[in-house]
Coordinates of N, CA and C in Angstrom, one line a residue:
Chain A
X1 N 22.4 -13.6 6.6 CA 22.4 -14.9 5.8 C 22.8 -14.6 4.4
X2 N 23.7 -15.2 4.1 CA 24.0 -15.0 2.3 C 23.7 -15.5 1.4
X3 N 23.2 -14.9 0.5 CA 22.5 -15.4 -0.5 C 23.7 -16.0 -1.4
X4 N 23.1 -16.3 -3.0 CA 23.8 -17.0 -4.0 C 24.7 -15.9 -4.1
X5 N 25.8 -16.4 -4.4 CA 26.8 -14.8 -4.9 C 27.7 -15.9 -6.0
X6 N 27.3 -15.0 -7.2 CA 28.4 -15.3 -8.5 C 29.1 -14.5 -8.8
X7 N 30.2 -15.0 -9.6 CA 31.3 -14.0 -10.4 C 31.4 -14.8 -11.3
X8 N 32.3 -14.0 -12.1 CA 32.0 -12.2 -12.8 C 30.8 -11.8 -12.5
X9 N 30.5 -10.8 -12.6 CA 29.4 -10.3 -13.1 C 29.0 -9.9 -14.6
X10 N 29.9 -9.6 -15.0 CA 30.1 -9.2 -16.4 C 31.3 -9.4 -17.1
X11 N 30.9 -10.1 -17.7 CA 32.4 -10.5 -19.2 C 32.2 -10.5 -20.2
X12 N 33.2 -10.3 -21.1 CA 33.5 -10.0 -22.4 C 34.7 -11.3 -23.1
X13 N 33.9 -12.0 -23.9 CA 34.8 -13.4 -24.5 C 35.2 -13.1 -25.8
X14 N 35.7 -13.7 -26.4 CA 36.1 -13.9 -28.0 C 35.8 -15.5 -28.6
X15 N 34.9 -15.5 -29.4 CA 34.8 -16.6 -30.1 C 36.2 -17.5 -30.0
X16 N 35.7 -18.9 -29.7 CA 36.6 -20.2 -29.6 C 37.2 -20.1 -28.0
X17 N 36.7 -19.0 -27.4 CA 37.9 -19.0 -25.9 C 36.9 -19.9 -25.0
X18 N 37.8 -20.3 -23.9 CA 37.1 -20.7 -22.9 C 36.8 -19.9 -21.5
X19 N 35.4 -20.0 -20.6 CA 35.0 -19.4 -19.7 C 34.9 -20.1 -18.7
X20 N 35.4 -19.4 -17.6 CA 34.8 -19.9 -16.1 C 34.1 -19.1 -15.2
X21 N 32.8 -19.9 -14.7 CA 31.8 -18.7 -13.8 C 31.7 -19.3 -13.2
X22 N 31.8 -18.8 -11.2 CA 31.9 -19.3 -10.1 C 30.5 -19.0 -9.5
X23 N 30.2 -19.6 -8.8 CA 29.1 -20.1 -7.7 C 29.1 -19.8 -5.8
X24 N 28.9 -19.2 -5.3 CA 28.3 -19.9 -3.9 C 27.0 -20.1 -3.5
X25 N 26.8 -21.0 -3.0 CA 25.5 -21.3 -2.5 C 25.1 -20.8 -1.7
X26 N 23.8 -20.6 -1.6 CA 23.3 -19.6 -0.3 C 23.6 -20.8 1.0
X27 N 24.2 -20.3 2.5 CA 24.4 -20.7 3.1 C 23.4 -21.9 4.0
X28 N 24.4 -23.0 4.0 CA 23.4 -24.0 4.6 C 22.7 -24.9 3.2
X29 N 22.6 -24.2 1.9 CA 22.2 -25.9 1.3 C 23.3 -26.3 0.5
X30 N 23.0 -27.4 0.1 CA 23.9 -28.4 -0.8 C 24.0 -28.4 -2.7
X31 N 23.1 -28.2 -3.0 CA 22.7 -28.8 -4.2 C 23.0 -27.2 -4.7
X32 N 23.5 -27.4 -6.5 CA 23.9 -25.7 -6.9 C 23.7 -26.5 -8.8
X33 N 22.3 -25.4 -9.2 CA 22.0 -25.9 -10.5 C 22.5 -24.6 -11.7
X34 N 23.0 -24.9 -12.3 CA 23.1 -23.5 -13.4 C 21.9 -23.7 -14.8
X35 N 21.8 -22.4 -15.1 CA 20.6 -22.0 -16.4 C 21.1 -21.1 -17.0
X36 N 21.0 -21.4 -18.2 CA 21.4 -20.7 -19.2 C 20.2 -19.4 -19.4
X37 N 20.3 -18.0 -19.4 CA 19.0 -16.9 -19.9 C 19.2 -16.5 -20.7
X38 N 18.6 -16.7 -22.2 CA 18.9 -15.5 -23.4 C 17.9 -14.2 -23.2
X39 N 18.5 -13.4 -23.6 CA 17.8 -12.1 -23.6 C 16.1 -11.7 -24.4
X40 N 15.2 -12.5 -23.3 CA 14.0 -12.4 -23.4 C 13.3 -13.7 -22.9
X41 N 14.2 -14.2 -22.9 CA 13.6 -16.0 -22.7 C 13.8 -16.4 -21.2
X42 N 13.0 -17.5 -20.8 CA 13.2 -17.9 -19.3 C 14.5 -19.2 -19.1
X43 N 14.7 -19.1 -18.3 CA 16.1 -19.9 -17.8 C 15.9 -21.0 -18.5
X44 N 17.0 -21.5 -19.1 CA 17.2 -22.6 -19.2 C 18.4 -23.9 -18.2
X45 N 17.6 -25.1 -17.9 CA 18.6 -26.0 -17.4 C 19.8 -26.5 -17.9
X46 N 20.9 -26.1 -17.6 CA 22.3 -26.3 -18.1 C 22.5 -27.9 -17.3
X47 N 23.0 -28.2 -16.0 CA 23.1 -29.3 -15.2 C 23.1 -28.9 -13.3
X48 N 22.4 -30.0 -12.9 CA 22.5 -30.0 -10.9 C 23.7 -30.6 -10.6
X49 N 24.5 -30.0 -9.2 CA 25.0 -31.2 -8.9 C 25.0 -31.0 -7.5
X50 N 25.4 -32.0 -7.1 CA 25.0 -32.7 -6.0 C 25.9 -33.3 -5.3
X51 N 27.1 -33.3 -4.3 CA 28.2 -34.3 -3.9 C 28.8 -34.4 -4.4
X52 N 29.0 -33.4 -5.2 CA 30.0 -33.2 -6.0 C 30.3 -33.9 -7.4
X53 N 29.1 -34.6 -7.5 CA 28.5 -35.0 -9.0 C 28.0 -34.4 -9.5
X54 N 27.9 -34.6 -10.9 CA 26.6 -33.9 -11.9 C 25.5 -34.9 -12.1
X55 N 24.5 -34.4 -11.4 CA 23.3 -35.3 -10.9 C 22.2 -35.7 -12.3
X56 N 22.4 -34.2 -12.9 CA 21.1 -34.2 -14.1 C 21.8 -33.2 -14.6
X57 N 21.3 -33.3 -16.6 CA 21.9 -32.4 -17.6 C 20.3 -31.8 -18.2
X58 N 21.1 -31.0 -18.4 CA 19.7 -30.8 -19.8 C 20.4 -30.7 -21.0
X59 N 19.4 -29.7 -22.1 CA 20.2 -30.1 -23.6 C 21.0 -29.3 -24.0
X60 N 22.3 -29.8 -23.5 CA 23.5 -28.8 -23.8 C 24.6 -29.0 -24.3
X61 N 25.4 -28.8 -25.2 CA 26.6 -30.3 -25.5 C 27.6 -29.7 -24.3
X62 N 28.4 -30.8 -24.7 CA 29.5 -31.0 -23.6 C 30.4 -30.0 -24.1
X63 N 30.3 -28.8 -24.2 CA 31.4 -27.5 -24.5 C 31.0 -27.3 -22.7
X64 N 30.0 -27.5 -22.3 CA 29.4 -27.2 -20.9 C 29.8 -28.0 -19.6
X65 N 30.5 -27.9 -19.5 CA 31.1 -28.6 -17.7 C 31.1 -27.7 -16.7
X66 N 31.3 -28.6 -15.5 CA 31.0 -27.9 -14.0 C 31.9 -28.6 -13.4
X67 N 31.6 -28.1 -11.8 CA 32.1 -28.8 -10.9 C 31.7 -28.5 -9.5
X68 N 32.0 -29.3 -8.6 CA 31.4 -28.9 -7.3 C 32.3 -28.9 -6.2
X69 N 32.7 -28.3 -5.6 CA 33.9 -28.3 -5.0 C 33.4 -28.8 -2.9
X70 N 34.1 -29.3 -2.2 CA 33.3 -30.0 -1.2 C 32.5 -28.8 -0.3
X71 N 32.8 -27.4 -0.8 CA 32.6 -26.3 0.2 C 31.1 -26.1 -0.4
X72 N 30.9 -27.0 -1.8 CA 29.4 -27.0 -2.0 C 29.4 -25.7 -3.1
X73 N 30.3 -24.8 -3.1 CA 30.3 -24.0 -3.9 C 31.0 -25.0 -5.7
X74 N 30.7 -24.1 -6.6 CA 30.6 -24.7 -8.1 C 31.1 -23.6 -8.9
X75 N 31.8 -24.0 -10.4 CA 32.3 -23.6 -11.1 C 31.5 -23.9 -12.8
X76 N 31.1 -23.4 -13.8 CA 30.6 -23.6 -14.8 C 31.2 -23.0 -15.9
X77 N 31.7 -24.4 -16.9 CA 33.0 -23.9 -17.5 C 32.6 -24.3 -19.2
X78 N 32.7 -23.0 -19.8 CA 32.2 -23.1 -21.3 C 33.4 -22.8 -22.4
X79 N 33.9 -24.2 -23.1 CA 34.5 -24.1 -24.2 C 34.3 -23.9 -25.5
X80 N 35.4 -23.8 -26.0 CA 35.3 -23.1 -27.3 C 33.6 -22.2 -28.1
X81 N 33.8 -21.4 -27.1 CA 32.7 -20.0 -26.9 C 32.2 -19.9 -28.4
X82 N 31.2 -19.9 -28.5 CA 30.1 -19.4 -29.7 C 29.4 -17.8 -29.7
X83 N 28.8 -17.4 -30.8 CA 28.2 -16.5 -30.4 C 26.8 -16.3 -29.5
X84 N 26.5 -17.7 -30.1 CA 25.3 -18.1 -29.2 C 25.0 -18.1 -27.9
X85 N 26.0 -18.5 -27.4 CA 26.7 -18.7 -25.9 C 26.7 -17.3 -25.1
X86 N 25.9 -16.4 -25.8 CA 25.9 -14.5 -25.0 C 25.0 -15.1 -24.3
X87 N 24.7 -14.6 -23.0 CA 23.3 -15.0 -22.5 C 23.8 -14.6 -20.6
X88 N 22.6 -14.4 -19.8 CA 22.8 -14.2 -19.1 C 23.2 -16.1 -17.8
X89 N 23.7 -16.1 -17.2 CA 24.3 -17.5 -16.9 C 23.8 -17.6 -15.2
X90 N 23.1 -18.4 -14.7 CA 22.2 -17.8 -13.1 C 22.8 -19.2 -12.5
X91 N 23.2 -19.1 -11.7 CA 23.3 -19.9 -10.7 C 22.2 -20.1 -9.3
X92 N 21.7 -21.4 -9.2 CA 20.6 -21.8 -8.1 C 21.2 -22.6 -7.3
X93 N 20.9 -22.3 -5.8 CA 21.0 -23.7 -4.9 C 19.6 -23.8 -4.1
X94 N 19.7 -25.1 -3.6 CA 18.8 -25.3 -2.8 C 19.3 -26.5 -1.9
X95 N 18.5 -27.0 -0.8 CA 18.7 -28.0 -0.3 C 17.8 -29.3 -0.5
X96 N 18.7 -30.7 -0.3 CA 18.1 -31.7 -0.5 C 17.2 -32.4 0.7
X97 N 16.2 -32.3 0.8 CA 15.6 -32.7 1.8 C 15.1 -34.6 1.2
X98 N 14.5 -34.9 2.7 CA 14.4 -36.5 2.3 C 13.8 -36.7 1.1
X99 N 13.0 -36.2 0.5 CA 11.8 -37.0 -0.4 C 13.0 -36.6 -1.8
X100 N 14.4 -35.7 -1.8 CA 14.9 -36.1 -2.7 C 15.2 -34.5 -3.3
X101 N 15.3 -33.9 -4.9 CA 15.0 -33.1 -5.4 C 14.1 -32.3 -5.1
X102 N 12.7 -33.3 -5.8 CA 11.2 -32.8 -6.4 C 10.9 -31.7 -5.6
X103 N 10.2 -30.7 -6.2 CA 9.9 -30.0 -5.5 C 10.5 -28.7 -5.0
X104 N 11.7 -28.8 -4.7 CA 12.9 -27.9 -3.7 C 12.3 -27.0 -4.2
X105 N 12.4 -25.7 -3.7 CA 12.4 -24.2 -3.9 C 13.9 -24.2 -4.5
X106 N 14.0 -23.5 -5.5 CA 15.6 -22.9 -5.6 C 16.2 -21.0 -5.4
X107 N 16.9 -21.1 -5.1 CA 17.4 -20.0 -5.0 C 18.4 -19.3 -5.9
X108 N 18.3 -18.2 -6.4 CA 19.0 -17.7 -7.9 C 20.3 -16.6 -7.5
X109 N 21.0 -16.6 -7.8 CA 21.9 -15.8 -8.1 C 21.5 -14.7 -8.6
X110 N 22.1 -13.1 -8.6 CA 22.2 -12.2 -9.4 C 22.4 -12.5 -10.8
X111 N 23.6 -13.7 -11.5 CA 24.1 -14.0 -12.6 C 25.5 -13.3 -13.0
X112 N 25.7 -14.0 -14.1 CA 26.9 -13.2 -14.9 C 26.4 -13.4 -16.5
X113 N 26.6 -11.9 -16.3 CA 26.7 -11.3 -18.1 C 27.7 -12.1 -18.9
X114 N 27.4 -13.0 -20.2 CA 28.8 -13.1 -20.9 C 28.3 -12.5 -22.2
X115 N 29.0 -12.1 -23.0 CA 28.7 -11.3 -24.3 C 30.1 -12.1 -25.1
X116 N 30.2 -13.1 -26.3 CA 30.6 -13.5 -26.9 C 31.1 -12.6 -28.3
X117 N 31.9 -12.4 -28.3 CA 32.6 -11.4 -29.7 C 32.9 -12.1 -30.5
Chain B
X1 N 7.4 -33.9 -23.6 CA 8.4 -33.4 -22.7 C 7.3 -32.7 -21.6
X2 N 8.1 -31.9 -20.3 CA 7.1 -31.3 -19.3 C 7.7 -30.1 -20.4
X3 N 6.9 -29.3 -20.2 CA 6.7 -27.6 -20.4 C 6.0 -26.6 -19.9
X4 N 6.2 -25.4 -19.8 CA 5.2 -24.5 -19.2 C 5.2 -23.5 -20.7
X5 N 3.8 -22.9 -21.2 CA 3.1 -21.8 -20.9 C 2.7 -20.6 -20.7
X6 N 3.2 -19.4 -21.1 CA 2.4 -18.4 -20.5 C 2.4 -17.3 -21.2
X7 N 1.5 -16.7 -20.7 CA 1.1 -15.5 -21.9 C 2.0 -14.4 -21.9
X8 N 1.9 -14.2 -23.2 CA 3.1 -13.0 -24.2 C 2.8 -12.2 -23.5
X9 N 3.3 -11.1 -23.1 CA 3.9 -10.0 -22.4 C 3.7 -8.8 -23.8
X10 N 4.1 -7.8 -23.7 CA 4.1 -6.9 -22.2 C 2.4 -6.8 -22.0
X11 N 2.4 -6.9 -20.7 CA 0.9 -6.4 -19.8 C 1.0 -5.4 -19.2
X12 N 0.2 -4.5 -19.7 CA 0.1 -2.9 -19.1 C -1.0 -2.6 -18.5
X13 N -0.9 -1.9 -17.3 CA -2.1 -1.8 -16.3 C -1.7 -0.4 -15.5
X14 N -3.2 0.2 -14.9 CA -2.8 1.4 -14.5 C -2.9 1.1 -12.7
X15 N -1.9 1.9 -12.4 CA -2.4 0.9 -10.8 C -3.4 0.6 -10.0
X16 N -3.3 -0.1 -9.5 CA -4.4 -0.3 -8.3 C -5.8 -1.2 -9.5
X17 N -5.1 -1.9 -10.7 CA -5.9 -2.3 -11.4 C -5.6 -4.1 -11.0
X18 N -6.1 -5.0 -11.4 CA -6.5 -6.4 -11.3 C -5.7 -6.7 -12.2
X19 N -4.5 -7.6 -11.6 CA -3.7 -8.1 -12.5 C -3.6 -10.0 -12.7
X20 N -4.1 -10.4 -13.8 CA -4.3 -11.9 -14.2 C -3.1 -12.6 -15.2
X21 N -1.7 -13.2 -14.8 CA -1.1 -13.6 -15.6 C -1.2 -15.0 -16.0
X22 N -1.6 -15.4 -17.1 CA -1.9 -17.2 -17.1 C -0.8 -17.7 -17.3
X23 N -1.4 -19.4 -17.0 CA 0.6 -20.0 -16.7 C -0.3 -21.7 -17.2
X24 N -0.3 -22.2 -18.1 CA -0.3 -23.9 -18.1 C 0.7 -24.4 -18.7
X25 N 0.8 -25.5 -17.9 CA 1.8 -26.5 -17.6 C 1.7 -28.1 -18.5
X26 N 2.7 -28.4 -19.1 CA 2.3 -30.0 -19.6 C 3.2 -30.9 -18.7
X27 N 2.9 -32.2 -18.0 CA 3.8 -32.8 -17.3 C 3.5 -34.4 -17.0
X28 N 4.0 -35.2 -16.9 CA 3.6 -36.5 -17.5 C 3.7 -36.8 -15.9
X29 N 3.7 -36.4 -14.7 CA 2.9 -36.5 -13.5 C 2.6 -34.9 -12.6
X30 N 2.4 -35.0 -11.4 CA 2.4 -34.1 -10.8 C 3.5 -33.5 -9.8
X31 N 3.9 -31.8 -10.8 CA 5.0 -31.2 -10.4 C 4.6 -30.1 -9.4
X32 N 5.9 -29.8 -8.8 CA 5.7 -28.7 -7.7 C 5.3 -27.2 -9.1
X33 N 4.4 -26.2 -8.2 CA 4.3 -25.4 -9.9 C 5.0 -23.9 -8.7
X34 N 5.5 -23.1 -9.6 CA 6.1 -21.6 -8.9 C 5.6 -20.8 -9.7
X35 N 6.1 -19.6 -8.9 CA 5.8 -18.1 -9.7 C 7.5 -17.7 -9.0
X36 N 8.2 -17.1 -9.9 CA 9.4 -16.5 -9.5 C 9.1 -14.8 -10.3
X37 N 9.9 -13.8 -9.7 CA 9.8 -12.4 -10.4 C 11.4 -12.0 -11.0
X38 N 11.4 -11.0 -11.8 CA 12.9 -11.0 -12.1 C 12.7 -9.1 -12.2
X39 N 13.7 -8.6 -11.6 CA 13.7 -7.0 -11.5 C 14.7 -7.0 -12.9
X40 N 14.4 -5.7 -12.6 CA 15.4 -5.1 -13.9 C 17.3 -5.9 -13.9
X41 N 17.9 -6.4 -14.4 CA 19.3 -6.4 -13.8 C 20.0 -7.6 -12.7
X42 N 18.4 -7.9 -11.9 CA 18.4 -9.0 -11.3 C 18.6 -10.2 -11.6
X43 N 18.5 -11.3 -10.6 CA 18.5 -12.8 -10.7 C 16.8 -12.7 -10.3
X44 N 16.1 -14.0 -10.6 CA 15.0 -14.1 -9.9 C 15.0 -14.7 -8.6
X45 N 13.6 -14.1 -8.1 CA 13.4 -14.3 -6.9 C 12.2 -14.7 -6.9
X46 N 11.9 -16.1 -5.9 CA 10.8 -16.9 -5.6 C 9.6 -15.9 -5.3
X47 N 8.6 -16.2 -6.0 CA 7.1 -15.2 -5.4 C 6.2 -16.3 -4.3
X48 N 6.6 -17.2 -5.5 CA 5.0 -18.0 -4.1 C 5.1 -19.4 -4.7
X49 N 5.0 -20.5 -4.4 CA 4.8 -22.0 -5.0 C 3.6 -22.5 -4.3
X50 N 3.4 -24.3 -4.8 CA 2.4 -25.0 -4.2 C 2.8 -26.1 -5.3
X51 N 2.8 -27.3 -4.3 CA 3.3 -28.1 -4.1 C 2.6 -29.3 -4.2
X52 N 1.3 -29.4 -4.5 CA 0.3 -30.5 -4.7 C -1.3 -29.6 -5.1
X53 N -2.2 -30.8 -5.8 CA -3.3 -30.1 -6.2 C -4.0 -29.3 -5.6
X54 N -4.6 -27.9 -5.5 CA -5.7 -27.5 -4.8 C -5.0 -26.3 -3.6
X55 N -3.7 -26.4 -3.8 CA -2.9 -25.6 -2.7 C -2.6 -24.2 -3.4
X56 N -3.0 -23.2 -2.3 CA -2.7 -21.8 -3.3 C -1.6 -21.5 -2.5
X57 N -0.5 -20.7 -3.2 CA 0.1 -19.8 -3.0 C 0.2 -18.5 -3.1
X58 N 0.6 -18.2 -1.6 CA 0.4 -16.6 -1.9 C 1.4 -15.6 -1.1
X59 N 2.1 -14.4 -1.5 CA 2.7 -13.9 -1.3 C 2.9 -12.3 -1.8
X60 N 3.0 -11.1 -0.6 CA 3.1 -10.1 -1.5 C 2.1 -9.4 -2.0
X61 N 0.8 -9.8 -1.9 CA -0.9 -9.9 -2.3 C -1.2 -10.6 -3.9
X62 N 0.2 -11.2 -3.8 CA 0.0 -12.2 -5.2 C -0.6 -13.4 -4.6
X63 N -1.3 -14.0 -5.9 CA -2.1 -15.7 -4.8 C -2.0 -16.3 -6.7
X64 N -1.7 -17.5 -6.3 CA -2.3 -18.7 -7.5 C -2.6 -19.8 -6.9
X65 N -3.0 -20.4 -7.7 CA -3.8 -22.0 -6.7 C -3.4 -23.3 -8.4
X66 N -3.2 -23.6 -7.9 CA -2.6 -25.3 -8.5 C -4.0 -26.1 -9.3
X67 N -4.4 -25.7 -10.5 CA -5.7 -26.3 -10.4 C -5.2 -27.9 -11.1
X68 N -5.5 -29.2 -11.0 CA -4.9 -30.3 -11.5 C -5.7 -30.5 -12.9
X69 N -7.0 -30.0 -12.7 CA -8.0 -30.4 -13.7 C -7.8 -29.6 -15.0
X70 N -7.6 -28.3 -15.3 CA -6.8 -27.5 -16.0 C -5.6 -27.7 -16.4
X71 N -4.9 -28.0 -15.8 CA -2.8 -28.0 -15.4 C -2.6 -26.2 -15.6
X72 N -3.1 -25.4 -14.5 CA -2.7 -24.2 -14.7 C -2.6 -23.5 -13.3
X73 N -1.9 -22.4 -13.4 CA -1.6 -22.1 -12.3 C -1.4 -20.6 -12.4
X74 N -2.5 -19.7 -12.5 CA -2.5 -18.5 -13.4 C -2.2 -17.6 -11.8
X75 N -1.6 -16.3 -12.3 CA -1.3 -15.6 -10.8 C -1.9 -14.3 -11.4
X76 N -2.9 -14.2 -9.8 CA -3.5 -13.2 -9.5 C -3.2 -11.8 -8.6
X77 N -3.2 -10.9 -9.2 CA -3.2 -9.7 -7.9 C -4.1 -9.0 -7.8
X78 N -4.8 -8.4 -6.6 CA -6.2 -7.4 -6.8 C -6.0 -5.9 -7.1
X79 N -5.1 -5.5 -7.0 CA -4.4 -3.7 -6.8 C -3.1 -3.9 -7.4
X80 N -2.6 -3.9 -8.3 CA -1.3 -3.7 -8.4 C -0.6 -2.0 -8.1
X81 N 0.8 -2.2 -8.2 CA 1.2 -1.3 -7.7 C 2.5 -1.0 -8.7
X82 N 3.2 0.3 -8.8 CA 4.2 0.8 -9.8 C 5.3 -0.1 -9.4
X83 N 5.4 -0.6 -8.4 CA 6.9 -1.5 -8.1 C 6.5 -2.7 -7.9
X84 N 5.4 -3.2 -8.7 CA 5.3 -4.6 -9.5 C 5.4 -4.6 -10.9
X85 N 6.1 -3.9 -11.0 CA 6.4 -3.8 -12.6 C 7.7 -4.6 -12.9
X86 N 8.0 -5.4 -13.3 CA 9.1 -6.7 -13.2 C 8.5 -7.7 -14.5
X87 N 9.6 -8.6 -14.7 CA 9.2 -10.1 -15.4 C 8.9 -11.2 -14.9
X88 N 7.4 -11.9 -14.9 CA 7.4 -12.9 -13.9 C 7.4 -14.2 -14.8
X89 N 7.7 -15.3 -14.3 CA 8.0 -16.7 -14.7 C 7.6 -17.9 -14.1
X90 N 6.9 -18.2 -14.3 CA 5.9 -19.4 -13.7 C 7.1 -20.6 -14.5
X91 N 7.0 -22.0 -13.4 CA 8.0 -22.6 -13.6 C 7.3 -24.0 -13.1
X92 N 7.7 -25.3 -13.4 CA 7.6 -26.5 -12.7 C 8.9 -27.4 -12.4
X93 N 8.4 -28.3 -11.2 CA 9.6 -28.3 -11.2 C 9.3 -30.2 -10.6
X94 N 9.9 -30.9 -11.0 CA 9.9 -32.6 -10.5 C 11.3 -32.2 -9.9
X95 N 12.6 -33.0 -10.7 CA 14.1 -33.0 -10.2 C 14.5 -31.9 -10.8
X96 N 14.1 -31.3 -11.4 CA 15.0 -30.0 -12.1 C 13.9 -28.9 -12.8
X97 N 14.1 -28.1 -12.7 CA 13.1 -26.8 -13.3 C 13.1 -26.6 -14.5
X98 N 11.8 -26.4 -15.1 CA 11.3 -25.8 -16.5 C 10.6 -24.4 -16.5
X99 N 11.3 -23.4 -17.1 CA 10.9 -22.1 -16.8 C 10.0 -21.8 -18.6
X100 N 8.9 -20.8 -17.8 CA 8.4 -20.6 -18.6 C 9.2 -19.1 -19.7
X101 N 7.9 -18.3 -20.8 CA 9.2 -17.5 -21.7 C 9.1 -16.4 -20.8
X102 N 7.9 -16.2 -19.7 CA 8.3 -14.7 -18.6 C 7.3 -13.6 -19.6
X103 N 6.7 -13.1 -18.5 CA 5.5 -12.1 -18.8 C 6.3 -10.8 -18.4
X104 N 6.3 -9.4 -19.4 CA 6.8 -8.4 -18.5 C 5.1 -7.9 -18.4
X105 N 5.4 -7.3 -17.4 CA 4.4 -6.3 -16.6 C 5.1 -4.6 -16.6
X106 N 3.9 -4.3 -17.1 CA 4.7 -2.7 -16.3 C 3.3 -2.1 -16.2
X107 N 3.0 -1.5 -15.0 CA 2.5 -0.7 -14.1 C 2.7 0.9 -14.1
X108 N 1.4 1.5 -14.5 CA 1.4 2.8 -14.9 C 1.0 3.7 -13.8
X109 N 1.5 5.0 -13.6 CA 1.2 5.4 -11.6 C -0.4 6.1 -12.6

């Protein structure tokens, strides 16, 4: 059974560039959330999506976009790169059962390293 | 806002000692609460949840229980061991997850 599998695993940016970090969902669910991790701190919510929508955001400006492609697998795409923006980047899926979100168990990726220069 | 909680790190213990990590929660109803662990290098990985008041979870010989009256969900182990030494993250979760800042543990043989 396969778990979450991301790429890169590790990258190297340059301030002002743009990034893309890919997703698969562990097999069999739908839903694939990304979190931002700085180095000591616990995940942060970047956005869910869901159908190929972006279901829910957290507080992130819009340098931050995604996408969900119908295979359920997602893409999370960071412009004009800061230095702030180093952090480790986790991808979660889970599945939507009836009662909705609430609750779901999620499932993490390994992640991808970005280091902003 | 909802938020979690938890006590500053690092916790040092020699093994086979009693390990108590506290975890409260602020949340404007009732959330599912977790415990996830994070290895060195890794992604995290689910330890145990509970999903309504009074329900413990347990996994691994880790256990926490959901207290509503508190808002806390502190995780217990009786013996720890050298390869529980990891960062753990108690988390809640309605439509989307709030992770807490992660306790490192490290376990002395």
């Amino acid at each position: 059974d396969a778990g979450v599998t991301q790429s890169p695993t590790h990258l190297i940016k340059t301030r002002g560039q743009q990034v893309t970090l890919r997703c698969s969902p562990k097999s069999g669910h739908d839903t694939v959330s990304w979190y931002q991790q700085a180095l000591g701190q616990g995940p942060q919510f970047i956005f869910q999506y869901y159908e190929e929508e972006e279901r829910q955001r957290g507080n992130f400006p819009d340098r931050f976009s995604g996408h969900q492609f119908p295979n359920y697998s997602s893409e999370l795409n960071v412009n004009a790169l800061l230095l702030g923006d180093s952090a480790l980047y986790l991808c979660a899926s889970s599945l939507v059962l009836g009662t909705g979100f609430a609750g779901n168990t999620i499932y993490f990726g390994e992640g991808s390293w970005l280091t902003v220069v | 806002g909802d938020s979690v909680t938890q006590m500053e790190g690092p916790v040092t213990l020699s093994e086979e000692a009693f390990l108590t990590i506290n975890c409260t929660y602020t949340a404007t109803g009732y959330p599912s609460l977790f415990w996830y662990v994070q290895y060195p290098g890794e992604g995290l990985q689910l330890l145990l949840k509970a999903t309504k008041a009074d329900d413990k979870g347990s996994n691994k010989g880790f256990e926490a229980t959901y207290r509503k009256e508190t808002t806390s969900f502190h995780l217990e182990k009786g013996s720890v061991q050298v390869s529980d030494s990891a960062v753990y993250f108690c988390a809640l979760s309605f439509n989307k997850f709030y992770f807490g800042s992660g306790t490192k543990l490290n376990v002395k043989p």
